[in-house]
XYZ file of C-alpha atoms in Angstrom:
368
model
C 116.859 51.801 -13.584
C 118.393 51.123 -10.188
C 121.770 49.413 -10.560
C 125.383 49.369 -9.465
C 128.558 49.973 -11.410
C 130.022 47.069 -13.369
C 133.438 46.652 -14.987
C 133.840 47.444 -18.658
C 132.904 44.547 -20.913
C 135.556 42.162 -22.226
C 133.239 39.590 -23.858
C 129.805 40.734 -25.089
C 126.834 38.691 -26.204
C 125.112 40.640 -29.000
C 121.635 39.287 -29.669
C 120.502 39.961 -33.200
C 124.160 40.421 -34.078
C 123.649 39.415 -37.715
C 121.096 42.166 -38.230
C 121.175 45.789 -39.282
C 122.282 47.506 -36.076
C 123.639 44.453 -34.297
C 126.211 43.659 -36.986
C 127.651 47.170 -36.794
C 127.930 46.809 -33.012
C 129.780 43.518 -33.512
C 132.223 45.165 -35.910
C 132.940 48.077 -33.577
C 133.341 45.884 -30.489
C 135.819 43.624 -32.265
C 137.708 46.679 -33.498
C 137.973 47.704 -29.822
C 139.468 44.269 -28.939
C 136.310 43.092 -27.166
C 135.383 39.448 -27.711
C 131.915 38.900 -29.192
C 129.386 36.098 -29.270
C 126.292 36.516 -31.444
C 122.909 34.856 -31.190
C 120.616 35.302 -34.190
C 117.840 33.292 -35.840
C 118.223 34.943 -39.274
C 114.527 35.838 -39.280
C 113.312 35.677 -42.904
C 111.410 38.926 -42.343
C 114.860 40.551 -42.436
C 117.164 37.989 -44.120
C 116.930 35.938 -47.299
C 120.243 34.205 -46.483
C 123.195 34.359 -44.131
C 124.727 37.832 -44.678
C 128.134 38.079 -46.314
C 129.187 40.948 -44.019
C 129.401 38.779 -40.885
C 132.677 39.322 -39.036
C 134.786 36.174 -38.997
C 136.204 36.897 -35.530
C 132.852 36.655 -33.743
C 131.392 33.417 -32.419
C 127.929 32.713 -33.834
C 125.086 30.801 -32.208
C 122.314 30.316 -34.749
C 119.262 30.128 -32.555
C 116.066 31.819 -31.419
C 116.036 34.058 -28.346
C 112.789 32.333 -27.320
C 114.770 29.103 -26.885
C 116.380 28.662 -23.449
C 119.017 26.288 -24.807
C 120.185 28.908 -27.321
C 120.780 31.386 -24.492
C 122.601 28.762 -22.426
C 125.000 28.162 -25.314
C 125.452 31.838 -26.191
C 126.098 33.049 -22.627
C 129.195 30.914 -22.085
C 132.041 33.183 -20.986
C 130.310 36.537 -21.564
C 130.409 39.408 -19.064
C 127.979 41.792 -20.813
C 124.817 41.516 -22.893
C 123.788 43.842 -25.717
C 120.192 43.011 -26.660
C 119.314 44.003 -30.238
C 117.176 41.070 -31.367
C 113.468 41.408 -32.006
C 110.739 42.544 -34.346
C 110.958 46.193 -35.362
C 108.794 48.778 -37.107
C 105.082 49.460 -37.102
C 104.314 46.196 -38.871
C 101.369 45.542 -41.175
C 98.402 45.632 -38.792
C 97.292 44.282 -35.413
C 97.572 40.785 -36.837
C 101.304 41.121 -36.157
C 100.722 41.585 -32.416
C 101.340 37.968 -31.394
C 104.598 37.892 -33.349
C 105.820 41.143 -31.795
C 104.962 40.090 -28.249
C 106.480 36.643 -28.779
C 109.822 37.908 -30.099
C 110.168 41.126 -28.119
C 108.581 40.425 -24.744
C 108.719 36.659 -24.370
C 112.137 36.374 -26.010
C 113.574 39.024 -23.686
C 111.964 37.376 -20.643
C 113.572 34.055 -21.622
C 116.937 35.790 -21.892
C 116.618 37.525 -18.553
C 115.567 34.211 -17.052
C 118.777 32.668 -18.381
C 120.779 35.535 -16.866
C 118.952 35.036 -13.561
C 119.846 31.339 -13.561
C 123.516 32.300 -13.946
C 123.283 35.090 -11.326
C 124.690 37.392 -13.978
C 126.387 40.555 -12.655
C 127.727 42.232 -15.805
C 126.447 45.155 -17.860
C 123.251 44.926 -19.888
C 122.453 47.304 -22.739
C 118.974 47.164 -24.283
C 117.931 48.496 -27.678
C 114.825 50.520 -26.892
C 113.112 53.069 -29.112
C 111.755 56.581 -29.327
C 108.322 55.004 -29.889
C 107.947 54.654 -26.098
C 107.274 58.419 -25.982
C 104.120 58.154 -28.064
C 103.064 61.488 -29.539
C 106.179 63.336 -28.392
C 106.489 66.541 -26.381
C 104.305 69.570 -27.017
C 103.763 72.954 -25.436
C 100.564 74.987 -25.362
C 100.895 78.761 -24.958
C 98.228 78.678 -22.244
C 98.739 75.266 -20.611
C 102.496 74.706 -20.980
C 103.686 71.117 -21.548
C 100.739 68.898 -22.431
C 100.139 65.338 -23.608
C 97.835 65.348 -26.637
C 95.284 62.618 -27.092
C 95.749 60.107 -29.913
C 94.889 61.725 -33.213
C 91.324 61.072 -34.350
C 90.562 59.270 -37.597
C 88.189 62.040 -38.682
C 90.962 64.624 -38.288
C 93.451 62.499 -40.203
C 90.913 61.901 -42.968
C 90.395 65.660 -43.229
C 94.137 66.341 -43.418
C 94.316 67.813 -39.914
C 97.525 66.118 -38.832
C 98.748 68.363 -36.013
C 97.501 67.391 -32.543
C 95.813 70.102 -30.515
C 95.902 70.997 -26.847
C 93.812 68.452 -24.935
C 92.456 71.269 -22.735
C 91.728 74.167 -25.077
C 92.243 72.714 -28.552
C 94.811 75.373 -29.488
C 97.749 74.704 -31.792
C 100.801 73.192 -30.097
C 104.533 73.704 -30.543
C 106.551 70.478 -30.773
C 109.717 70.331 -28.647
C 112.727 68.065 -28.198
C 111.756 65.198 -25.945
C 113.914 64.405 -22.890
C 114.257 60.998 -21.286
C 112.122 61.975 -18.283
C 109.085 62.666 -20.493
C 105.883 60.725 -19.950
C 106.010 57.333 -21.671
C 102.921 56.702 -23.763
C 103.293 53.880 -26.337
C 100.657 54.084 -29.062
C 101.158 50.940 -31.140
C 102.013 47.283 -30.528
C 105.717 47.677 -31.252
C 105.942 50.621 -28.869
C 104.183 48.659 -26.133
C 106.667 45.797 -26.475
C 109.673 48.124 -26.283
C 108.413 49.760 -23.102
C 107.707 46.357 -21.595
C 111.290 45.341 -22.401
C 112.514 48.370 -20.450
C 110.278 47.438 -17.512
C 111.491 43.832 -17.525
C 115.100 45.026 -17.545
C 114.466 47.481 -14.711
C 112.937 44.702 -12.625
C 115.913 42.420 -13.290
C 118.403 45.206 -12.514
C 116.799 45.966 -9.155
C 116.792 42.316 -8.095
C 120.330 41.573 -9.274
C 122.018 44.975 -8.775
C 123.424 45.049 -12.302
C 124.188 47.997 -14.556
C 121.278 48.350 -16.998
C 121.170 50.867 -19.832
C 118.278 51.409 -22.255
C 119.206 53.203 -25.475
C 116.141 54.773 -27.064
C 116.985 54.800 -30.751
C 115.441 57.420 -32.965
C 115.135 56.865 -36.734
C 118.157 54.748 -37.647
C 119.343 54.402 -41.236
C 122.449 53.218 -43.056
C 124.163 50.226 -44.680
C 122.686 46.746 -44.151
C 119.092 47.893 -43.645
C 116.624 45.332 -44.966
C 114.872 46.421 -48.154
C 111.345 45.822 -49.462
C 109.758 44.790 -46.169
C 106.931 46.385 -44.152
C 109.192 46.175 -41.094
C 111.943 48.380 -42.530
C 112.437 51.996 -41.547
C 111.076 54.795 -43.707
C 114.523 55.566 -45.132
C 114.811 52.016 -46.480
C 111.283 52.136 -47.909
C 112.093 55.374 -49.756
C 115.430 54.037 -50.975
C 113.737 50.898 -52.334
C 111.256 53.075 -54.242
C 114.057 55.058 -55.904
C 115.846 51.866 -56.923
C 112.631 50.493 -58.421
C 112.203 53.665 -60.490
C 109.284 54.929 -58.394
C 108.837 58.201 -56.546
C 108.633 57.598 -52.776
C 105.204 58.278 -51.323
C 105.365 60.490 -48.252
C 102.465 60.124 -45.828
C 100.484 62.974 -44.283
C 101.906 66.346 -45.392
C 105.546 65.318 -44.999
C 106.083 67.687 -42.084
C 106.407 64.966 -39.427
C 109.626 65.749 -37.569
C 112.167 63.104 -36.543
C 115.815 62.534 -35.661
C 117.544 60.548 -38.401
C 120.647 58.941 -36.936
C 123.254 56.906 -38.791
C 123.739 53.272 -37.806
C 127.470 53.782 -37.141
C 126.581 56.381 -34.531
C 124.013 54.064 -32.957
C 126.569 51.257 -32.805
C 129.054 53.625 -31.201
C 126.525 54.545 -28.483
C 126.260 50.850 -27.607
C 130.035 50.429 -27.529
C 130.355 53.447 -25.218
C 127.717 52.036 -22.860
C 129.427 48.636 -22.804
C 133.075 49.624 -22.574
C 133.325 52.962 -20.771
C 135.341 52.863 -17.556
C 132.275 53.667 -15.464
C 128.890 52.171 -16.267
C 126.077 54.555 -17.190
C 122.735 53.055 -16.144
C 119.396 54.530 -17.125
C 117.681 55.550 -20.348
C 119.300 57.649 -23.072
C 118.055 59.084 -26.328
C 120.264 58.041 -29.226
C 119.682 60.525 -32.006
C 121.304 63.233 -34.042
C 121.682 66.758 -32.652
C 119.358 68.172 -35.324
C 115.929 67.108 -36.532
C 114.393 66.972 -40.001
C 110.984 66.311 -41.440
C 110.163 63.098 -43.253
C 109.651 65.193 -46.384
C 113.118 66.714 -46.022
C 114.594 63.249 -45.679
C 112.832 62.049 -48.826
C 114.052 65.094 -50.761
C 117.642 64.708 -49.504
C 117.618 61.096 -50.663
C 116.087 62.151 -54.001
C 118.908 64.644 -54.554
C 121.430 61.919 -53.728
C 119.846 59.890 -56.551
C 120.225 62.877 -58.871
C 116.558 63.900 -58.953
C 115.317 67.495 -58.975
C 111.891 69.049 -58.426
C 109.615 68.031 -61.274
C 111.385 64.762 -62.039
C 109.301 61.561 -62.015
C 111.354 60.390 -59.029
C 110.701 63.488 -56.917
C 108.858 62.492 -53.687
C 105.053 62.605 -53.762
C 103.227 63.857 -50.670
C 100.062 61.764 -50.486
C 98.064 62.998 -47.502
C 97.533 59.354 -46.564
C 98.105 58.205 -42.979
C 98.778 55.089 -40.938
C 96.981 54.522 -37.659
C 99.595 54.130 -34.940
C 101.956 56.683 -36.492
C 102.781 59.692 -34.348
C 103.300 63.239 -35.546
C 106.507 64.702 -34.099
C 109.109 62.839 -32.035
C 112.628 64.214 -31.952
C 115.245 63.839 -29.287
C 116.925 65.939 -26.724
C 120.446 64.519 -26.867
C 121.780 66.519 -23.912
C 121.728 63.667 -21.388
C 123.466 61.257 -23.758
C 126.224 63.817 -24.337
C 126.693 64.798 -20.696
C 126.193 61.460 -18.908
C 126.850 58.726 -21.458
C 129.518 60.663 -23.333
C 127.924 60.018 -26.723
C 127.336 62.429 -29.612
C 126.345 61.499 -33.157
C 128.971 62.440 -35.740
C 127.526 61.589 -39.171
C 125.802 64.652 -40.636
C 122.370 64.426 -42.263
C 123.371 65.329 -45.828
C 126.542 63.246 -45.657
C 124.607 60.276 -44.332
C 121.902 60.491 -46.982
C 124.459 60.665 -49.783
C 126.149 57.550 -48.429
C 122.845 55.768 -47.863
C 121.833 56.257 -51.490
C 124.576 53.835 -52.563
C 125.047 51.755 -49.389
C 124.508 47.988 -49.611
C 121.133 46.892 -48.239
C 119.936 43.436 -47.271
C 117.252 41.338 -48.930
C 114.460 39.745 -46.909
C 112.649 36.546 -47.751
C 109.104 36.760 -49.146
C 106.513 37.493 -46.464
C 104.857 34.118 -46.995
C 108.016 32.468 -45.627
C 107.731 34.111 -42.201
């Protein structure tokens, strides 16, 4: 993203600042003596009420990012924007597409339009996602780095979950994915996140502002919403344990991801907003090590006191979801060297904490 340097933020607008990640960003900014305004619509897909963890020192604008008047109110006095609001997760099915595009693309366009009207020149940090990479990064022994085709239904039905080389069909080795990798969104949510990055890049070029896109990997931690199809896999597994059910792990459980704690993700945003020099561009925000989904389920099971053979021990189902990708895990080198960010919460430590961390209730789906 082409941009110029901008001073460190002194007053940040955090969209979605009542939500899972946004509220942690609010807390950390206020702890750093940065003033904060929040805009949030308390979407019932993620909230059943106004959360009790909201920081009293922030200013709150209860409004929808698709509403121009809400932005006009929220932008008063701010010199940086941290955009966290929007629909997250794979969703239920393509019937969610209009909702995702409305909140994520249209809502962001309305916000950027409001910034354009003000000739805004401060820093902008966007919550993007690892889903923009699609199927991840793979290497074929004969053809080097390749981009596999979307996995076929007949292969998934037969339990053949690993993508093959698109040229020779040979087995591939998954690798850490760097920010310069080909972007290849493979579901509606992914398409909206990439479009958000493109909209921000266009705005940054026209207005010469500092624009940073943080591509979150699998975030977990306190304040995640529970019992919703839009929650992350860690929350879905945690909800199963609390309900006395074994979590059901899709495919063979060997899908590899970065699981990164929400405090680390919040810290990456604070670094991007408050560092002496701005750091434009895209950055992976993940942990330095990767784990499989099955390993995550088992770590959470152990934190709940379960052992192999217990009724609560995770069940690997062989089932699949269209739109899921196989292996996506981050190269965190650029974030460490350029942004100055490294995750600090270890995997086992984080899972033990997450097993007892307070989560957030969502309203029934019929209310959305």
